[in-house]
CSV table of C-alpha atoms and ligand atoms in Angstrom, one decimal:
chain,number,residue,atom,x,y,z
A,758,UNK,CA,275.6,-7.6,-151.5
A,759,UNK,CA,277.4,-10.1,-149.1
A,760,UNK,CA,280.0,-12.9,-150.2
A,761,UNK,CA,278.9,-15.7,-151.3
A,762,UNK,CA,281.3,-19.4,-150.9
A,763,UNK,CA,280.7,-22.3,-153.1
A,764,UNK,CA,282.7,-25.1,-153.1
A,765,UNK,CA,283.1,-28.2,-155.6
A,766,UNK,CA,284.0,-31.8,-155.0
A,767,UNK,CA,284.0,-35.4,-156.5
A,768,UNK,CA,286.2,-38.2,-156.3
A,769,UNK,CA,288.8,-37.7,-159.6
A,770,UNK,CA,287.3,-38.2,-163.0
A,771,UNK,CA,283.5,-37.2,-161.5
A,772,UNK,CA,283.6,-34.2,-164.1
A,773,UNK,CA,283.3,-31.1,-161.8
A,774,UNK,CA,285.9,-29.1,-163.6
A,775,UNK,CA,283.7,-28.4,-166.7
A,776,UNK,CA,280.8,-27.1,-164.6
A,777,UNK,CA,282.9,-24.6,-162.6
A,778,UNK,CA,283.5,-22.2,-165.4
A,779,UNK,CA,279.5,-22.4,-166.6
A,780,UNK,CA,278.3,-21.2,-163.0
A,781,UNK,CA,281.1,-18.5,-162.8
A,782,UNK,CA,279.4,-16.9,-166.0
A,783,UNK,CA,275.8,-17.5,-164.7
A,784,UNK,CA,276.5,-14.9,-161.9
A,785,UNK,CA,278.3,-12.8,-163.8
A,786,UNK,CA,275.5,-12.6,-166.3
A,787,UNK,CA,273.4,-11.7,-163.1
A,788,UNK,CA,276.2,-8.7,-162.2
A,789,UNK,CA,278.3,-10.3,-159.9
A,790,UNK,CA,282.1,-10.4,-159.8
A,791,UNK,CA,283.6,-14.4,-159.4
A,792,UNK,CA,286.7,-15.4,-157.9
A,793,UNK,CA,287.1,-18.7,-159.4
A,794,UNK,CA,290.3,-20.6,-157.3
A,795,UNK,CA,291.3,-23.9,-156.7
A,796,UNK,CA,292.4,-26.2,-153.4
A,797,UNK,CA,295.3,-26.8,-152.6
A,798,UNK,CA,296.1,-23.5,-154.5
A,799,UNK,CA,294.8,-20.3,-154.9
A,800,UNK,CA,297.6,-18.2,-154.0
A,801,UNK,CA,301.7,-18.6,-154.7
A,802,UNK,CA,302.5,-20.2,-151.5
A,803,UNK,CA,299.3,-22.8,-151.8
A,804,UNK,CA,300.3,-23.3,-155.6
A,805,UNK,CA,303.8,-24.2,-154.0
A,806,UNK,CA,302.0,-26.6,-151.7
A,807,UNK,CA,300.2,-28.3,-154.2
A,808,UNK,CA,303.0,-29.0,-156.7
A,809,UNK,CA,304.0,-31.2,-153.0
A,810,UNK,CA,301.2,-32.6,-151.7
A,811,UNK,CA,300.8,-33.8,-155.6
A,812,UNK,CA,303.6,-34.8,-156.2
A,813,UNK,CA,306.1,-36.0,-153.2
A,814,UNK,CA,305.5,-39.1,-151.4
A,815,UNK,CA,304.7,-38.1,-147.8
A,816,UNK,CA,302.8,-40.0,-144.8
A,817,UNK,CA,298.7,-39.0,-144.4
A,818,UNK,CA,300.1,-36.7,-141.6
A,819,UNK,CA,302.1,-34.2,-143.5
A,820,UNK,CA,299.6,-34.7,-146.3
A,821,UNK,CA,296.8,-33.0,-143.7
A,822,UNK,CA,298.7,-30.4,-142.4
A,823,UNK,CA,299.9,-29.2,-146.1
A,824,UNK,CA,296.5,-29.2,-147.3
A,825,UNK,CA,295.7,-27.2,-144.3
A,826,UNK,CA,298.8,-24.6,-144.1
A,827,UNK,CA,298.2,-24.0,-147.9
A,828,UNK,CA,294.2,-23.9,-147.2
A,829,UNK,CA,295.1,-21.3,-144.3
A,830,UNK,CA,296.8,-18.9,-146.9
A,831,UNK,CA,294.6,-19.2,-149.4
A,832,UNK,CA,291.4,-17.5,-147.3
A,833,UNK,CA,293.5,-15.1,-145.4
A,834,UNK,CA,295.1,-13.8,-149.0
A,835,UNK,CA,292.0,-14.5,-151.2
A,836,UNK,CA,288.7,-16.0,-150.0
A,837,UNK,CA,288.0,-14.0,-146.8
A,838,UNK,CA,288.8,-10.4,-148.6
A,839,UNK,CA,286.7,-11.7,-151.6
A,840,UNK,CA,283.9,-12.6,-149.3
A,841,UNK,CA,284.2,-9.2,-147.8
A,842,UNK,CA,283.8,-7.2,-151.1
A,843,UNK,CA,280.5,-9.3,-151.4
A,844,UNK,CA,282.0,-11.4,-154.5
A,845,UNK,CA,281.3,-15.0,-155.4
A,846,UNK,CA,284.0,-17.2,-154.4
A,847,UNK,CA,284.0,-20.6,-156.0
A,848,UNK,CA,286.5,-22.5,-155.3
A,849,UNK,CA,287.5,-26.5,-156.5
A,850,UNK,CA,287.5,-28.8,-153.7
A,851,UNK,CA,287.9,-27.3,-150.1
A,852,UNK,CA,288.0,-29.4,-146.8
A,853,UNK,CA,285.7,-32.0,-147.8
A,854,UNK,CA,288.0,-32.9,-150.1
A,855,UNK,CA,290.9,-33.5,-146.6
A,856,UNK,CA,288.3,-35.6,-144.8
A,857,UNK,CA,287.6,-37.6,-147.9
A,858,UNK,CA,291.0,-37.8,-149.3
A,859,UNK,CA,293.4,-38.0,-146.4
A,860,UNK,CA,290.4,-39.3,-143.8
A,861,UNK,CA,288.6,-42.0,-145.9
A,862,UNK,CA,290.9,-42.3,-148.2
A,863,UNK,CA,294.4,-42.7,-146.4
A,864,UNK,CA,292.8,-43.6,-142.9
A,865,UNK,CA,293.9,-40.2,-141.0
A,866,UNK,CA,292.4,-39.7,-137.5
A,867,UNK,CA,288.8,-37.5,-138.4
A,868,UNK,CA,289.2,-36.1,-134.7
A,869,UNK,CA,292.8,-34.4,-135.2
A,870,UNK,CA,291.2,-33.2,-139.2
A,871,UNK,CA,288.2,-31.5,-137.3
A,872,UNK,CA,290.3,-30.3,-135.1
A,873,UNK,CA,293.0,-28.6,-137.8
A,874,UNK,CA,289.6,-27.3,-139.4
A,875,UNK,CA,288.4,-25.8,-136.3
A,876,UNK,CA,291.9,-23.7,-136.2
A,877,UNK,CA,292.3,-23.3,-139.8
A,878,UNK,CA,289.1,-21.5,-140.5
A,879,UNK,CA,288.5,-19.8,-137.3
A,880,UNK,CA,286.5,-16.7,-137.9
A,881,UNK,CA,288.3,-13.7,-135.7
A,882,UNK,CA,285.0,-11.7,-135.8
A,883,UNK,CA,283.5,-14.7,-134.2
A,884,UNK,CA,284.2,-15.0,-130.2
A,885,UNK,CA,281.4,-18.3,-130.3
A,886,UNK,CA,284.0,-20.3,-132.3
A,887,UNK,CA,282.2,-20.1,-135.8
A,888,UNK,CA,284.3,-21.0,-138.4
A,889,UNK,CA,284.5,-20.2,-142.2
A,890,UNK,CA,282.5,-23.1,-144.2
A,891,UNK,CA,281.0,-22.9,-148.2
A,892,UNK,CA,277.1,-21.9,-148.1
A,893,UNK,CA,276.9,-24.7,-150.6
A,894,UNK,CA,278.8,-27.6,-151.3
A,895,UNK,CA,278.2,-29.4,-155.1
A,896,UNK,CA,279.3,-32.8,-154.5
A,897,UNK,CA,279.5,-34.8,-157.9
A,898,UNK,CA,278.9,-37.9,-156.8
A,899,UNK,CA,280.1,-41.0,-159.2
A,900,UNK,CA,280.5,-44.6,-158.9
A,901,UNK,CA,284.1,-44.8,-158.7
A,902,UNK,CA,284.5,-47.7,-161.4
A,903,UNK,CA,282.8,-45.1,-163.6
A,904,UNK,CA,285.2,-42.4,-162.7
A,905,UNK,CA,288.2,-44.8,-162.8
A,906,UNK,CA,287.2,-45.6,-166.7
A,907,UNK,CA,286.6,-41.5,-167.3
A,908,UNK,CA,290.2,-41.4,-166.1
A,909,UNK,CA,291.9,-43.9,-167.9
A,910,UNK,CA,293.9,-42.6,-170.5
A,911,UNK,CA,292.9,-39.0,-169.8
A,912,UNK,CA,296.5,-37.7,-168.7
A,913,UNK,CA,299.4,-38.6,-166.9
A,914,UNK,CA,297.7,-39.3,-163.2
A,915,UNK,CA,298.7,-37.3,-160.5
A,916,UNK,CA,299.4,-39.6,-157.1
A,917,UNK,CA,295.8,-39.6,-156.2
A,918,UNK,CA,294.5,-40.2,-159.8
A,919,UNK,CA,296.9,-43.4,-159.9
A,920,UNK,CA,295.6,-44.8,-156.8
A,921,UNK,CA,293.4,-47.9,-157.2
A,922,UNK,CA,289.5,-48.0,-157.2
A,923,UNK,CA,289.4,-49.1,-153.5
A,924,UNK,CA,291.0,-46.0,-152.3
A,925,UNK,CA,288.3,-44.0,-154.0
A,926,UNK,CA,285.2,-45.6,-152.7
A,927,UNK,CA,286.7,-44.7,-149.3
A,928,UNK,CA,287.0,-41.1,-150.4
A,929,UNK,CA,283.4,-41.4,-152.0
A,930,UNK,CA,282.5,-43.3,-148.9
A,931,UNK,CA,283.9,-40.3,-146.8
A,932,UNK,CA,282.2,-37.8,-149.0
A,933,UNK,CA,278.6,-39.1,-148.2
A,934,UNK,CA,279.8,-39.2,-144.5
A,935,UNK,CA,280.1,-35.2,-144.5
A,936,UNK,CA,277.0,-34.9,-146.1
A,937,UNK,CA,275.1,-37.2,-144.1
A,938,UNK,CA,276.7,-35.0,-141.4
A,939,UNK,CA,276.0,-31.5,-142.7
A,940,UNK,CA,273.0,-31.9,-145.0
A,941,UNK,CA,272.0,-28.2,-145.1
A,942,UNK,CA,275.1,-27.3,-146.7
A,943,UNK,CA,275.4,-30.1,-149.7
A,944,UNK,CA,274.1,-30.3,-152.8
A,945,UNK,CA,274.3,-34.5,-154.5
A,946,UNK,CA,274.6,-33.7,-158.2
A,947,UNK,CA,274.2,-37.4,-159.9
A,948,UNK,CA,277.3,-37.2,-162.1
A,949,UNK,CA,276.6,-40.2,-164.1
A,950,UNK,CA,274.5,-38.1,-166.2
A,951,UNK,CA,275.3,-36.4,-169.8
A,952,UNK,CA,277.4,-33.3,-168.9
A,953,UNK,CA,273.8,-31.2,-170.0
A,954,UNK,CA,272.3,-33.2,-167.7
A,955,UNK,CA,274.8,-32.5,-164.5
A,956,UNK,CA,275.0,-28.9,-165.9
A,957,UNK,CA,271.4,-28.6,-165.4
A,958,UNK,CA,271.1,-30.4,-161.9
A,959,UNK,CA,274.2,-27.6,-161.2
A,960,UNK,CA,272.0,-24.9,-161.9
A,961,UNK,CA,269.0,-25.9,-160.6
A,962,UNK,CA,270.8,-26.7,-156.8
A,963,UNK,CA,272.6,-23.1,-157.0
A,964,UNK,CA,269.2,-21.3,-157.7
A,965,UNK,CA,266.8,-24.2,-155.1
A,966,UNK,CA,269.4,-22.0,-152.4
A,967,UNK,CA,268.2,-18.4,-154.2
A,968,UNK,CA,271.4,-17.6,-155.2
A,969,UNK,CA,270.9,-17.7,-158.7
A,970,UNK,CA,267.5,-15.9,-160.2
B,1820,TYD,P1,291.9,-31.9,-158.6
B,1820,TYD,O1,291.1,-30.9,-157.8
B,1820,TYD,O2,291.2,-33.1,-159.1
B,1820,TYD,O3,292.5,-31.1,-159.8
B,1820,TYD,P2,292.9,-31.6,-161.2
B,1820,TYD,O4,291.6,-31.5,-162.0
B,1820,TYD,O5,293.9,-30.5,-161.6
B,1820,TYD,O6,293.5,-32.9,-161.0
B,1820,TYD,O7,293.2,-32.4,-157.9
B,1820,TYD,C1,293.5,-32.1,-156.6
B,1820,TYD,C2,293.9,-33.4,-155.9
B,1820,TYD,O8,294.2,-33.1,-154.5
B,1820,TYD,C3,292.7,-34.4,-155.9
B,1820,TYD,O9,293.2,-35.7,-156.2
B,1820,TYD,C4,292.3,-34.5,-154.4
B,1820,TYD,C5,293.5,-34.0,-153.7
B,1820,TYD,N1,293.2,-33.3,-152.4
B,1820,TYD,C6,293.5,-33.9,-151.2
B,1820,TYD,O10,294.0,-35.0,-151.2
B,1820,TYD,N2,293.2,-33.2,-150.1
B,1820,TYD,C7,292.7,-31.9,-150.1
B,1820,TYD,O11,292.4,-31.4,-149.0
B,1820,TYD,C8,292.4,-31.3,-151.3
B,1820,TYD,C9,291.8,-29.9,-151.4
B,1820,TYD,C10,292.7,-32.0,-152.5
């Protein structure tokens, strides 16, 4: 059976998390082994990564080559050996989520991210320069005043979560950019639904692609 890559992403507060764990046990009701990971994360190093990308005040620079270095670990140590044993990777957020965030959102040159992506997830068994993208991207798309109330009160925000509702209609903004760019591989989940609702439109996208029965 070959590997199968599907990544998640939203703005904050869209509600992707919850939906993650439901389609990891869909496919392993169907026999298939899951490797459910996280950007940035996914191995120690990325995990390291994260805590600083999260965390530390840095310029959009160093914020795009962090994500980056710790997304470059991540499928050399986990997705890419997964993907070879035929499992189903699904991982939250993946390089949308760099062009949204550190693109729209903080205004980094998209020329030098598509470049970094272009190095970042070469493929070595590919001398045509293919590189390593998810078959399917979910993208829970939410009006960010939405999201912004969903997150209010939720937790102590991160430094994305705390930024102001501006920042995230860029990164939504940025979001329908790579779609509008890549249709083939995204999937617009409308996540102002009930959770049964998104949970549904979840399923239904993963098995419109014949990856689910
Ligand atoms: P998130 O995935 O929302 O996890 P949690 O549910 O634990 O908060 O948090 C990751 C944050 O990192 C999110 O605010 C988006 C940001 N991020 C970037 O800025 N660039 C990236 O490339 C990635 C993968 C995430």
């Amino acid at each position: 059976m070959s590997g199968l890559f599907i990544s998640f992403e939203g703005i904050d507060g869209a509600g992707k998390s919850t939906h993650i764990e439901a389609l990891a046990q869909a496919f392993r009701a169907q026999g298939r082994t899951v490797l459910l990971t996280r950007e940035p994360g996914g191995t120690p190093l990325a995990e390291v990564l994260r805590t600083l990308v999260l965390n530390e005040p840095m310029d959009a620079m160093t914020e795009a080559l962090l994500v980056f270095a710790a997304r470059r670990d991540h499928l050399q140590q986990m997705i890419e050996p997964a993907l070879g044993r035929g499992e189903v990777v699904l991982c939250d957020r993946f390089t949308d989520a760099t062009f949204a965030y550190q693109g729209g959102g903080r205004g980094f040159d998209l020329n030098v991210l598509s470049t970094l992506e272009q190095w970042v997830q070469a493929l070595d068994s590919s001398p045509e320069g293919r590189i390593r993208q998810p078959d399917l991207t979910l993208w829970f798309d939410l009006d960010p005043a939405l999201a912004a109330e969903r997150l209010a009160g939720a937790r102590v925000p991160d430094k994305f979560e705390s930024q102001p509702v501006e920042f995230f209609s860029r990164v939504a903004k940025a979001y329908g950019q790579r779609m509008d760019e890549q249709p083939a591989r995204f999937a617009r989940i409308e996540a102002a639904q009930s959770r049964e609702a998104v949970g549904q439109a979840v399923m239904l996208a993963v098995q419109h692609k014949g990856y689910l029965a």
